[in-house]
Amino acid sequence: MSESLTLGSHLTIWIEAFVTLALFSFLYKDNPIYKFIEHVFAGLSAGYYAGLIGQSVIYPQLLDPLYSDFGGNWILLIPFGFGMMMLTRLTPIGPIPDLSWMSRWGLAITIGSTAGIFLISQLHGLVMPQTLDTFASFGRAGNTVEFAMAILTLVGVISTLVYFYFSKEHVGVIGRVAKVGIWFIMVAFGAQFGYTVMGRVSLLIGRMTFLIDKWIVGSMGSMFN
Amino acid sequence: MKRTVPIILAIGSGAILAIVFFLNPDFKLLFGVTSDNIKQEVLKWVTIVSGFTLILGVVSIFRVNMKAFQQKKTDRWYKMVTIVSLLAMAIPGVFPGPATEIGKTLYTYLPDWIGVYGSQNGIIVSWLFDHLDAPMMATMFATLAFYIASAAYRAFRARTLEATLLLAAALIVMFWRVPMGEAVLNAMSPDLPEWINTILMRGVNASVQRGIIIGAALGAASMSLRIILGIERIYLGKT
């Protein structure tokens, strides 16, 4: 495997190994190499999203339709105008005075439309199906275990909702239900924490596998053999 | 002009999208335009305007770092590294790809080697992402494994019933999700891994997730209603 590596592949593997080790070096302490790579990472990520938006939104949804059929798509000049207004947030620049208030127009369209979508989607797409399924699980229960699970789910949902209900003081019955809610929430957060740790460890194993298999055995091995 | 127009725009765009949901998609509103046409058009507008917000963010990163570099602040050379990295990825990234209409015309006039730019079949963007950005992202998250473990060691003390529940659930899941742990559980009882999955993950965890989802969705819906009714105006800022 390692015999067939080209010079370009060797270089790529060494660069990857360098950035990986540079980032891991922070585990010892903050250092200039880590800082350098950290800033490269920040810049590349920001640049990647700029390209992503250009290729997935600005060209296909705005510039291409305007370029290929301006007469049929002239209405797109309106969102283009609102988009440009967003960029007035960057003013004042040189001779251009402060026009940042204009960015509110584009922001208002975005916020308003998102609110319109959310108002329906949150209720229709999340609250209703999740609530319905909580009760429907009783109807689907085919044995005692499934029925017990349906009860457990109902108690968990209600107690969690009560715990996050802060418009009434958590005393008396509400306080006791909220206490049960905390127990449920703690178990769930613990389980999610466990999953998160496992995910991170998987990534760590992935990076270690790269360093050992590709860098040390693959690249270094073929260079020194 | 500075406050009234944005409020009208927010109310108008929000109300249109909320109302058209209840209309027949083929219902003709004005000039033969159907409610579905309006919905799709507004959604397209929002996507385009949102795209500009991200561009604004990227330009802001450039400006802030350039300003810090020009003012000769501490670590200014690191700011320059950020700028150079940003440009190295952004310039080929925003260059029209060969699949775009503009790109197709452009490439008839430009030499073939220009095709290395643009993210469609781009060599530069793909290389930078595959061999720098993605490994760095994976390593950054991998380092968190150490910090999570260290934080957990300090924070997870079984002092109260709640903390004990958190600790026990985390330990059970971590033990269950590694092959050796699952093998031990299987040796104890073949049904044990499935019981953990049923009670812990599909029972307690799913019910809490459901409760949080319902609560957050109700909050988002009520906030949306406040925006559409013009009650919530915090997005306009102070002045």
PDB file of N, CA, C and O in Angstrom, chain A residues 12 16 26 32 39 43 45 48 53 55 59 61 64 67 86 90 104 108 112-113 115 117-118 120 122 130 133-134 149 179 186-187 190 192-193 195 198 200, chain B residues 2 6 14 43-44 46 53-54 63 82 86 89 93-96 101-102 105 119 131 133 141 147-148 162 166 170 178 198 201 205 209-210 217 224 236 239:
ATOM      1  N   THR A  12       0.610  15.548   1.407  1.00  0.00           N
ATOM      2  CA  THR A  12      -0.727  15.714   1.977  1.00  0.00           C
ATOM      3  C   THR A  12      -0.816  15.046   3.346  1.00  0.00           C
ATOM      4  O   THR A  12      -1.326  15.630   4.307  1.00  0.00           O
ATOM      5  N   GLU A  16      -1.477  16.900   6.933  1.00  0.00           N
ATOM      6  CA  GLU A  16      -2.581  16.473   7.816  1.00  0.00           C
ATOM      7  C   GLU A  16      -2.052  16.079   9.191  1.00  0.00           C
ATOM      8  O   GLU A  16      -2.640  16.414  10.215  1.00  0.00           O
ATOM      9  N   PHE A  26      -2.138  21.446  22.187  1.00  0.00           N
ATOM     10  CA  PHE A  26      -2.806  22.299  23.190  1.00  0.00           C
ATOM     11  C   PHE A  26      -3.101  21.514  24.461  1.00  0.00           C
ATOM     12  O   PHE A  26      -3.268  22.086  25.533  1.00  0.00           O
ATOM     13  N   PRO A  32       2.623  28.668  20.279  1.00  0.00           N
ATOM     14  CA  PRO A  32       2.491  29.403  19.006  1.00  0.00           C
ATOM     15  C   PRO A  32       2.039  28.525  17.834  1.00  0.00           C
ATOM     16  O   PRO A  32       1.288  28.993  16.983  1.00  0.00           O
ATOM     17  N   HIS A  39      -5.835  29.630  14.028  1.00  0.00           N
ATOM     18  CA  HIS A  39      -6.258  30.743  13.173  1.00  0.00           C
ATOM     19  C   HIS A  39      -6.461  30.291  11.733  1.00  0.00           C
ATOM     20  O   HIS A  39      -7.337  30.803  11.034  1.00  0.00           O
ATOM     21  N   GLY A  43     -10.041  30.755   9.754  1.00  0.00           N
ATOM     22  CA  GLY A  43     -10.110  31.384   8.426  1.00  0.00           C
ATOM     23  C   GLY A  43     -10.674  30.449   7.375  1.00  0.00           C
ATOM     24  O   GLY A  43     -11.555  30.831   6.594  1.00  0.00           O
ATOM     25  N   SER A  45     -12.598  27.824   7.777  1.00  0.00           N
ATOM     26  CA  SER A  45     -14.012  27.529   8.013  1.00  0.00           C
ATOM     27  C   SER A  45     -14.890  28.668   7.529  1.00  0.00           C
ATOM     28  O   SER A  45     -15.915  28.434   6.878  1.00  0.00           O
ATOM     29  N   TYR A  48     -14.881  28.665   3.798  1.00  0.00           N
ATOM     30  CA  TYR A  48     -15.659  27.543   3.259  1.00  0.00           C
ATOM     31  C   TYR A  48     -17.149  27.897   3.204  1.00  0.00           C
ATOM     32  O   TYR A  48     -17.830  27.627   2.213  1.00  0.00           O
ATOM     33  N   ILE A  53     -22.252  29.211   0.476  1.00  0.00           N
ATOM     34  CA  ILE A  53     -23.420  30.075   0.229  1.00  0.00           C
ATOM     35  C   ILE A  53     -23.421  30.547  -1.219  1.00  0.00           C
ATOM     36  O   ILE A  53     -24.463  30.597  -1.883  1.00  0.00           O
ATOM     37  N   GLN A  55     -22.154  29.009  -3.878  1.00  0.00           N
ATOM     38  CA  GLN A  55     -22.474  27.929  -4.819  1.00  0.00           C
ATOM     39  C   GLN A  55     -23.867  27.349  -4.609  1.00  0.00           C
ATOM     40  O   GLN A  55     -24.458  26.818  -5.546  1.00  0.00           O
ATOM     41  N   TYR A  59     -25.545  31.819  -6.531  1.00  0.00           N
ATOM     42  CA  TYR A  59     -25.534  31.507  -7.976  1.00  0.00           C
ATOM     43  C   TYR A  59     -26.828  30.836  -8.426  1.00  0.00           C
ATOM     44  O   TYR A  59     -27.510  31.365  -9.303  1.00  0.00           O
ATOM     45  N   GLN A  61     -29.847  30.439  -7.049  1.00  0.00           N
ATOM     46  CA  GLN A  61     -31.163  31.030  -6.764  1.00  0.00           C
ATOM     47  C   GLN A  61     -31.270  32.487  -7.161  1.00  0.00           C
ATOM     48  O   GLN A  61     -32.383  33.003  -7.287  1.00  0.00           O
ATOM     49  N   ASP A  64     -27.832  33.120 -11.384  1.00  0.00           N
ATOM     50  CA  ASP A  64     -28.110  32.310 -12.578  1.00  0.00           C
ATOM     51  C   ASP A  64     -29.473  32.618 -13.187  1.00  0.00           C
ATOM     52  O   ASP A  64     -29.562  32.836 -14.399  1.00  0.00           O
ATOM     53  N   TYR A  67     -29.297  35.996 -14.801  1.00  0.00           N
ATOM     54  CA  TYR A  67     -28.401  35.998 -15.956  1.00  0.00           C
ATOM     55  C   TYR A  67     -29.049  35.294 -17.161  1.00  0.00           C
ATOM     56  O   TYR A  67     -28.975  35.783 -18.290  1.00  0.00           O
ATOM     57  N   MET A  86     -28.613  44.388   3.794  1.00  0.00           N
ATOM     58  CA  MET A  86     -27.963  43.732   4.940  1.00  0.00           C
ATOM     59  C   MET A  86     -26.500  44.160   5.028  1.00  0.00           C
ATOM     60  O   MET A  86     -25.950  44.305   6.114  1.00  0.00           O
ATOM     61  N   LEU A  90     -22.167  47.243   7.302  1.00  0.00           N
ATOM     62  CA  LEU A  90     -20.715  47.479   7.287  1.00  0.00           C
ATOM     63  C   LEU A  90     -20.367  48.969   7.197  1.00  0.00           C
ATOM     64  O   LEU A  90     -19.203  49.332   7.333  1.00  0.00           O
ATOM     65  N   ARG A 104     -31.889  46.760   8.690  1.00  0.00           N
ATOM     66  CA  ARG A 104     -33.072  46.264   9.402  1.00  0.00           C
ATOM     67  C   ARG A 104     -34.148  45.775   8.438  1.00  0.00           C
ATOM     68  O   ARG A 104     -34.944  44.916   8.796  1.00  0.00           O
ATOM     69  N   ALA A 108     -35.636  42.316   8.906  1.00  0.00           N
ATOM     70  CA  ALA A 108     -37.069  42.194   9.217  1.00  0.00           C
ATOM     71  C   ALA A 108     -37.729  41.140   8.327  1.00  0.00           C
ATOM     72  O   ALA A 108     -38.544  40.344   8.809  1.00  0.00           O
ATOM     73  N   GLY A 112     -39.290  38.029  10.084  1.00  0.00           N
ATOM     74  CA  GLY A 112     -40.743  37.896   9.883  1.00  0.00           C
ATOM     75  C   GLY A 112     -41.089  36.589   9.198  1.00  0.00           C
ATOM     76  O   GLY A 112     -41.989  35.864   9.650  1.00  0.00           O
ATOM     77  N   SER A 113     -40.386  36.258   8.114  1.00  0.00           N
ATOM     78  CA  SER A 113     -40.672  35.024   7.379  1.00  0.00           C
ATOM     79  C   SER A 113     -40.387  33.796   8.242  1.00  0.00           C
ATOM     80  O   SER A 113     -41.159  32.840   8.240  1.00  0.00           O
ATOM     81  N   ALA A 115     -40.541  33.696  11.419  1.00  0.00           N
ATOM     82  CA  ALA A 115     -41.628  33.631  12.408  1.00  0.00           C
ATOM     83  C   ALA A 115     -42.870  33.003  11.777  1.00  0.00           C
ATOM     84  O   ALA A 115     -43.527  32.157  12.398  1.00  0.00           O
ATOM     85  N   ILE A 117     -43.020  30.902   9.270  1.00  0.00           N
ATOM     86  CA  ILE A 117     -42.785  29.461   9.055  1.00  0.00           C
ATOM     87  C   ILE A 117     -42.832  28.728  10.397  1.00  0.00           C
ATOM     88  O   ILE A 117     -43.461  27.692  10.531  1.00  0.00           O
ATOM     89  N   PHE A 118     -42.166  29.315  11.406  1.00  0.00           N
ATOM     90  CA  PHE A 118     -42.070  28.663  12.720  1.00  0.00           C
ATOM     91  C   PHE A 118     -43.439  28.519  13.388  1.00  0.00           C
ATOM     92  O   PHE A 118     -43.702  27.516  14.029  1.00  0.00           O
ATOM     93  N   ILE A 120     -46.303  27.943  12.302  1.00  0.00           N
ATOM     94  CA  ILE A 120     -47.038  26.759  11.848  1.00  0.00           C
ATOM     95  C   ILE A 120     -46.205  25.493  12.043  1.00  0.00           C
ATOM     96  O   ILE A 120     -46.686  24.506  12.593  1.00  0.00           O
ATOM     97  N   GLN A 122     -43.727  24.669  13.963  1.00  0.00           N
ATOM     98  CA  GLN A 122     -43.467  24.206  15.325  1.00  0.00           C
ATOM     99  C   GLN A 122     -44.702  23.527  15.922  1.00  0.00           C
ATOM    100  O   GLN A 122     -44.594  22.505  16.585  1.00  0.00           O
ATOM    101  N   GLN A 130     -45.725  15.092  18.397  1.00  0.00           N
ATOM    102  CA  GLN A 130     -45.060  14.562  19.599  1.00  0.00           C
ATOM    103  C   GLN A 130     -46.083  14.284  20.695  1.00  0.00           C
ATOM    104  O   GLN A 130     -45.995  13.275  21.397  1.00  0.00           O
ATOM    105  N   ASP A 133     -48.220  11.217  19.670  1.00  0.00           N
ATOM    106  CA  ASP A 133     -47.507   9.949  19.788  1.00  0.00           C
ATOM    107  C   ASP A 133     -47.355   9.515  21.242  1.00  0.00           C
ATOM    108  O   ASP A 133     -47.341   8.325  21.542  1.00  0.00           O
ATOM    109  N   THR A 134     -47.246  10.520  22.133  1.00  0.00           N
ATOM    110  CA  THR A 134     -47.131  10.195  23.564  1.00  0.00           C
ATOM    111  C   THR A 134     -48.366   9.420  24.029  1.00  0.00           C
ATOM    112  O   THR A 134     -48.262   8.458  24.798  1.00  0.00           O
ATOM    113  N   MET A 149     -43.841   1.093  29.332  1.00  0.00           N
ATOM    114  CA  MET A 149     -43.015   2.089  28.638  1.00  0.00           C
ATOM    115  C   MET A 149     -43.840   3.321  28.264  1.00  0.00           C
ATOM    116  O   MET A 149     -43.351   4.451  28.317  1.00  0.00           O
ATOM    117  N   LYS A 179     -39.952  17.848  40.695  1.00  0.00           N
ATOM    118  CA  LYS A 179     -38.849  17.070  41.283  1.00  0.00           C
ATOM    119  C   LYS A 179     -38.655  15.763  40.504  1.00  0.00           C
ATOM    120  O   LYS A 179     -37.515  15.380  40.196  1.00  0.00           O
ATOM    121  N   MET A 186     -32.089  14.440  34.655  1.00  0.00           N
ATOM    122  CA  MET A 186     -30.707  14.061  35.015  1.00  0.00           C
ATOM    123  C   MET A 186     -30.292  12.753  34.343  1.00  0.00           C
ATOM    124  O   MET A 186     -29.174  12.623  33.847  1.00  0.00           O
ATOM    125  N   VAL A 187     -31.196  11.781  34.354  1.00  0.00           N
ATOM    126  CA  VAL A 187     -30.887  10.496  33.705  1.00  0.00           C
ATOM    127  C   VAL A 187     -30.673  10.715  32.203  1.00  0.00           C
ATOM    128  O   VAL A 187     -29.711  10.205  31.614  1.00  0.00           O
ATOM    129  N   GLY A 190     -27.438  12.526  31.546  1.00  0.00           N
ATOM    130  CA  GLY A 190     -26.326  11.587  31.773  1.00  0.00           C
ATOM    131  C   GLY A 190     -26.139  10.682  30.569  1.00  0.00           C
ATOM    132  O   GLY A 190     -25.011  10.474  30.099  1.00  0.00           O
ATOM    133  N   GLN A 192     -27.093  11.263  27.489  1.00  0.00           N
ATOM    134  CA  GLN A 192     -26.580  12.053  26.355  1.00  0.00           C
ATOM    135  C   GLN A 192     -25.112  12.395  26.533  1.00  0.00           C
ATOM    136  O   GLN A 192     -24.350  12.437  25.565  1.00  0.00           O
ATOM    137  N   PHE A 193     -24.728  12.645  27.787  1.00  0.00           N
ATOM    138  CA  PHE A 193     -23.310  12.913  28.051  1.00  0.00           C
ATOM    139  C   PHE A 193     -22.472  11.701  27.651  1.00  0.00           C
ATOM    140  O   PHE A 193     -21.437  11.823  27.000  1.00  0.00           O
ATOM    141  N   TYR A 195     -23.181   9.432  25.485  1.00  0.00           N
ATOM    142  CA  TYR A 195     -23.147   9.337  24.023  1.00  0.00           C
ATOM    143  C   TYR A 195     -22.161  10.345  23.422  1.00  0.00           C
ATOM    144  O   TYR A 195     -21.440  10.048  22.480  1.00  0.00           O
ATOM    145  N   MET A 198     -18.673   9.193  23.897  1.00  0.00           N
ATOM    146  CA  MET A 198     -18.362   8.110  22.955  1.00  0.00           C
ATOM    147  C   MET A 198     -18.099   8.667  21.548  1.00  0.00           C
ATOM    148  O   MET A 198     -17.213   8.191  20.832  1.00  0.00           O
ATOM    149  N   ARG A 200     -16.939  11.672  20.796  1.00  0.00           N
ATOM    150  CA  ARG A 200     -15.630  12.348  20.799  1.00  0.00           C
ATOM    151  C   ARG A 200     -14.488  11.316  20.788  1.00  0.00           C
ATOM    152  O   ARG A 200     -13.483  11.506  20.115  1.00  0.00           O
TER     153      ARG A 200
ATOM    154  N   LYS B   2     -37.177  54.288   9.595  1.00  0.00           N
ATOM    155  CA  LYS B   2     -36.148  53.430  10.174  1.00  0.00           C
ATOM    156  C   LYS B   2     -36.737  52.301  11.016  1.00  0.00           C
ATOM    157  O   LYS B   2     -36.124  51.263  11.166  1.00  0.00           O
ATOM    158  N   PRO B   6     -39.468  48.375   8.674  1.00  0.00           N
ATOM    159  CA  PRO B   6     -39.088  47.003   9.056  1.00  0.00           C
ATOM    160  C   PRO B   6     -40.196  46.252   9.783  1.00  0.00           C
ATOM    161  O   PRO B   6     -40.393  45.060   9.548  1.00  0.00           O
ATOM    162  N   GLY B  14     -44.293  37.571   7.631  1.00  0.00           N
ATOM    163  CA  GLY B  14     -44.678  36.520   8.578  1.00  0.00           C
ATOM    164  C   GLY B  14     -46.126  36.120   8.398  1.00  0.00           C
ATOM    165  O   GLY B  14     -46.457  34.929   8.357  1.00  0.00           O
ATOM    166  N   LEU B  43     -40.290  32.114   0.316  1.00  0.00           N
ATOM    167  CA  LEU B  43     -39.242  31.242   0.866  1.00  0.00           C
ATOM    168  C   LEU B  43     -37.926  31.421   0.117  1.00  0.00           C
ATOM    169  O   LEU B  43     -36.848  31.425   0.703  1.00  0.00           O
ATOM    170  N   LYS B  44     -38.040  31.598  -1.212  1.00  0.00           N
ATOM    171  CA  LYS B  44     -36.829  31.820  -2.022  1.00  0.00           C
ATOM    172  C   LYS B  44     -36.175  33.151  -1.624  1.00  0.00           C
ATOM    173  O   LYS B  44     -34.958  33.231  -1.464  1.00  0.00           O
ATOM    174  N   VAL B  46     -36.356  34.645   1.245  1.00  0.00           N
ATOM    175  CA  VAL B  46     -35.731  34.518   2.576  1.00  0.00           C
ATOM    176  C   VAL B  46     -34.384  33.803   2.465  1.00  0.00           C
ATOM    177  O   VAL B  46     -33.405  34.202   3.101  1.00  0.00           O
ATOM    178  N   THR B  53     -26.746  37.396   4.773  1.00  0.00           N
ATOM    179  CA  THR B  53     -26.356  37.557   6.186  1.00  0.00           C
ATOM    180  C   THR B  53     -25.054  36.805   6.464  1.00  0.00           C
ATOM    181  O   THR B  53     -24.219  37.273   7.228  1.00  0.00           O
ATOM    182  N   LEU B  54     -24.909  35.638   5.811  1.00  0.00           N
ATOM    183  CA  LEU B  54     -23.670  34.873   6.003  1.00  0.00           C
ATOM    184  C   LEU B  54     -22.491  35.586   5.348  1.00  0.00           C
ATOM    185  O   LEU B  54     -21.381  35.601   5.897  1.00  0.00           O
ATOM    186  N   ARG B  63     -12.958  42.081   8.185  1.00  0.00           N
ATOM    187  CA  ARG B  63     -12.753  43.470   8.616  1.00  0.00           C
ATOM    188  C   ARG B  63     -12.156  43.556  10.021  1.00  0.00           C
ATOM    189  O   ARG B  63     -11.231  44.324  10.273  1.00  0.00           O
ATOM    190  N   THR B  82      -5.391  34.286   9.779  1.00  0.00           N
ATOM    191  CA  THR B  82      -6.837  34.087   9.586  1.00  0.00           C
ATOM    192  C   THR B  82      -7.284  34.681   8.257  1.00  0.00           C
ATOM    193  O   THR B  82      -8.025  34.043   7.494  1.00  0.00           O
ATOM    194  N   LEU B  86      -8.731  32.616   5.151  1.00  0.00           N
ATOM    195  CA  LEU B  86     -10.092  32.929   4.696  1.00  0.00           C
ATOM    196  C   LEU B  86     -10.113  33.177   3.189  1.00  0.00           C
ATOM    197  O   LEU B  86     -10.926  32.611   2.453  1.00  0.00           O
ATOM    198  N   MET B  89      -9.532  30.091   0.933  1.00  0.00           N
ATOM    199  CA  MET B  89     -10.703  29.224   0.758  1.00  0.00           C
ATOM    200  C   MET B  89     -11.838  29.967   0.048  1.00  0.00           C
ATOM    201  O   MET B  89     -12.522  29.388  -0.808  1.00  0.00           O
ATOM    202  N   GLY B  93     -13.695  29.465  -3.716  1.00  0.00           N
ATOM    203  CA  GLY B  93     -15.029  28.981  -3.352  1.00  0.00           C
ATOM    204  C   GLY B  93     -16.154  29.774  -3.989  1.00  0.00           C
ATOM    205  O   GLY B  93     -17.148  29.206  -4.431  1.00  0.00           O
ATOM    206  N   VAL B  94     -16.006  31.096  -4.046  1.00  0.00           N
ATOM    207  CA  VAL B  94     -17.092  31.922  -4.594  1.00  0.00           C
ATOM    208  C   VAL B  94     -16.966  32.106  -6.108  1.00  0.00           C
ATOM    209  O   VAL B  94     -17.873  32.642  -6.740  1.00  0.00           O
ATOM    210  N   PHE B  95     -15.883  31.638  -6.670  1.00  0.00           N
ATOM    211  CA  PHE B  95     -15.730  31.723  -8.129  1.00  0.00           C
ATOM    212  C   PHE B  95     -16.787  30.806  -8.769  1.00  0.00           C
ATOM    213  O   PHE B  95     -16.969  29.686  -8.320  1.00  0.00           O
ATOM    214  N   PRO B  96     -17.520  31.292  -9.810  1.00  0.00           N
ATOM    215  CA  PRO B  96     -18.603  30.466 -10.354  1.00  0.00           C
ATOM    216  C   PRO B  96     -18.109  29.121 -10.861  1.00  0.00           C
ATOM    217  O   PRO B  96     -17.151  29.056 -11.637  1.00  0.00           O
ATOM    218  N   GLU B 101     -24.791  28.769 -14.580  1.00  0.00           N
ATOM    219  CA  GLU B 101     -25.023  29.394 -15.900  1.00  0.00           C
ATOM    220  C   GLU B 101     -23.922  30.411 -16.213  1.00  0.00           C
ATOM    221  O   GLU B 101     -23.418  30.481 -17.326  1.00  0.00           O
ATOM    222  N   ILE B 102     -23.582  31.196 -15.199  1.00  0.00           N
ATOM    223  CA  ILE B 102     -22.531  32.212 -15.389  1.00  0.00           C
ATOM    224  C   ILE B 102     -21.205  31.515 -15.668  1.00  0.00           C
ATOM    225  O   ILE B 102     -20.443  31.915 -16.553  1.00  0.00           O
ATOM    226  N   THR B 105     -20.765  30.256 -19.327  1.00  0.00           N
ATOM    227  CA  THR B 105     -20.375  31.319 -20.255  1.00  0.00           C
ATOM    228  C   THR B 105     -18.921  31.715 -20.016  1.00  0.00           C
ATOM    229  O   THR B 105     -18.149  31.874 -20.960  1.00  0.00           O
ATOM    230  N   SER B 119     -16.161  25.571  -6.414  1.00  0.00           N
ATOM    231  CA  SER B 119     -16.250  24.391  -5.568  1.00  0.00           C
ATOM    232  C   SER B 119     -16.939  23.207  -6.245  1.00  0.00           C
ATOM    233  O   SER B 119     -16.999  22.137  -5.664  1.00  0.00           O
ATOM    234  N   HIS B 131      -8.282  17.971   3.295  1.00  0.00           N
ATOM    235  CA  HIS B 131      -6.983  17.695   3.931  1.00  0.00           C
ATOM    236  C   HIS B 131      -6.579  18.690   5.012  1.00  0.00           C
ATOM    237  O   HIS B 131      -5.578  18.484   5.682  1.00  0.00           O
ATOM    238  N   ASP B 133      -9.338  21.409   6.554  1.00  0.00           N
ATOM    239  CA  ASP B 133     -10.495  21.788   7.365  1.00  0.00           C
ATOM    240  C   ASP B 133     -11.103  20.582   8.089  1.00  0.00           C
ATOM    241  O   ASP B 133     -11.326  20.628   9.306  1.00  0.00           O
ATOM    242  N   PHE B 141     -12.689  18.418  17.821  1.00  0.00           N
ATOM    243  CA  PHE B 141     -13.708  17.706  18.598  1.00  0.00           C
ATOM    244  C   PHE B 141     -13.091  16.557  19.390  1.00  0.00           C
ATOM    245  O   PHE B 141     -13.562  16.232  20.479  1.00  0.00           O
ATOM    246  N   TYR B 147     -11.136  17.045  27.558  1.00  0.00           N
ATOM    247  CA  TYR B 147     -11.684  18.079  28.434  1.00  0.00           C
ATOM    248  C   TYR B 147     -12.996  17.638  29.073  1.00  0.00           C
ATOM    249  O   TYR B 147     -13.281  17.966  30.225  1.00  0.00           O
ATOM    250  N   ILE B 148     -13.819  16.897  28.289  1.00  0.00           N
ATOM    251  CA  ILE B 148     -15.071  16.372  28.848  1.00  0.00           C
ATOM    252  C   ILE B 148     -14.751  15.415  29.988  1.00  0.00           C
ATOM    253  O   ILE B 148     -15.353  15.474  31.055  1.00  0.00           O
ATOM    254  N   GLU B 162     -29.710  13.647  42.480  1.00  0.00           N
ATOM    255  CA  GLU B 162     -29.727  14.073  41.074  1.00  0.00           C
ATOM    256  C   GLU B 162     -28.363  13.834  40.417  1.00  0.00           C
ATOM    257  O   GLU B 162     -28.283  13.321  39.304  1.00  0.00           O
ATOM    258  N   LEU B 166     -27.311  11.274  37.248  1.00  0.00           N
ATOM    259  CA  LEU B 166     -26.548  11.735  36.074  1.00  0.00           C
ATOM    260  C   LEU B 166     -25.313  10.867  35.865  1.00  0.00           C
ATOM    261  O   LEU B 166     -25.039  10.387  34.755  1.00  0.00           O
ATOM    262  N   ALA B 170     -24.658   8.141  32.788  1.00  0.00           N
ATOM    263  CA  ALA B 170     -23.501   8.346  31.897  1.00  0.00           C
ATOM    264  C   ALA B 170     -22.600   7.114  31.892  1.00  0.00           C
ATOM    265  O   ALA B 170     -22.180   6.644  30.829  1.00  0.00           O
ATOM    266  N   VAL B 178     -19.389   0.461  24.470  1.00  0.00           N
ATOM    267  CA  VAL B 178     -18.099  -0.075  24.000  1.00  0.00           C
ATOM    268  C   VAL B 178     -18.234  -1.588  23.841  1.00  0.00           C
ATOM    269  O   VAL B 178     -18.957  -2.231  24.609  1.00  0.00           O
ATOM    270  N   THR B 198     -33.944  -0.032  25.933  1.00  0.00           N
ATOM    271  CA  THR B 198     -35.387   0.207  26.047  1.00  0.00           C
ATOM    272  C   THR B 198     -35.699   1.216  27.147  1.00  0.00           C
ATOM    273  O   THR B 198     -36.413   2.195  26.914  1.00  0.00           O
ATOM    274  N   MET B 201     -32.663   4.655  26.947  1.00  0.00           N
ATOM    275  CA  MET B 201     -32.633   5.484  25.735  1.00  0.00           C
ATOM    276  C   MET B 201     -34.035   5.726  25.172  1.00  0.00           C
ATOM    277  O   MET B 201     -34.429   6.857  24.944  1.00  0.00           O
ATOM    278  N   ASN B 205     -34.794   8.787  28.225  1.00  0.00           N
ATOM    279  CA  ASN B 205     -34.160   9.802  27.365  1.00  0.00           C
ATOM    280  C   ASN B 205     -35.144  10.338  26.325  1.00  0.00           C
ATOM    281  O   ASN B 205     -35.257  11.551  26.136  1.00  0.00           O
ATOM    282  N   GLN B 209     -36.486  14.187  25.968  1.00  0.00           N
ATOM    283  CA  GLN B 209     -36.281  14.885  24.684  1.00  0.00           C
ATOM    284  C   GLN B 209     -37.612  15.405  24.162  1.00  0.00           C
ATOM    285  O   GLN B 209     -37.706  16.520  23.660  1.00  0.00           O
ATOM    286  N   ARG B 210     -38.626  14.562  24.274  1.00  0.00           N
ATOM    287  CA  ARG B 210     -39.961  14.939  23.786  1.00  0.00           C
ATOM    288  C   ARG B 210     -40.498  16.132  24.568  1.00  0.00           C
ATOM    289  O   ARG B 210     -41.040  17.069  23.993  1.00  0.00           O
ATOM    290  N   ALA B 217     -40.757  24.156  21.258  1.00  0.00           N
ATOM    291  CA  ALA B 217     -41.598  24.468  20.096  1.00  0.00           C
ATOM    292  C   ALA B 217     -42.719  25.427  20.488  1.00  0.00           C
ATOM    293  O   ALA B 217     -43.046  26.351  19.733  1.00  0.00           O
ATOM    294  N   SER B 224     -42.893  33.611  17.718  1.00  0.00           N
ATOM    295  CA  SER B 224     -43.239  33.918  16.330  1.00  0.00           C
ATOM    296  C   SER B 224     -44.522  34.740  16.261  1.00  0.00           C
ATOM    297  O   SER B 224     -44.620  35.702  15.492  1.00  0.00           O
ATOM    298  N   LEU B 236     -34.988  44.954  16.085  1.00  0.00           N
ATOM    299  CA  LEU B 236     -34.708  46.267  15.478  1.00  0.00           C
ATOM    300  C   LEU B 236     -33.533  46.968  16.151  1.00  0.00           C
ATOM    301  O   LEU B 236     -33.039  47.976  15.645  1.00  0.00           O
ATOM    302  N   THR B 239     -31.735  51.818  18.566  1.00  0.00           N
ATOM    303  CA  THR B 239     -32.052  53.120  17.966  1.00  0.00           C
ATOM    304  C   THR B 239     -33.032  53.002  16.806  1.00  0.00           C
ATOM    305  O   THR B 239     -33.130  51.974  16.180  1.00  0.00           O
TER     306      THR B 239
END
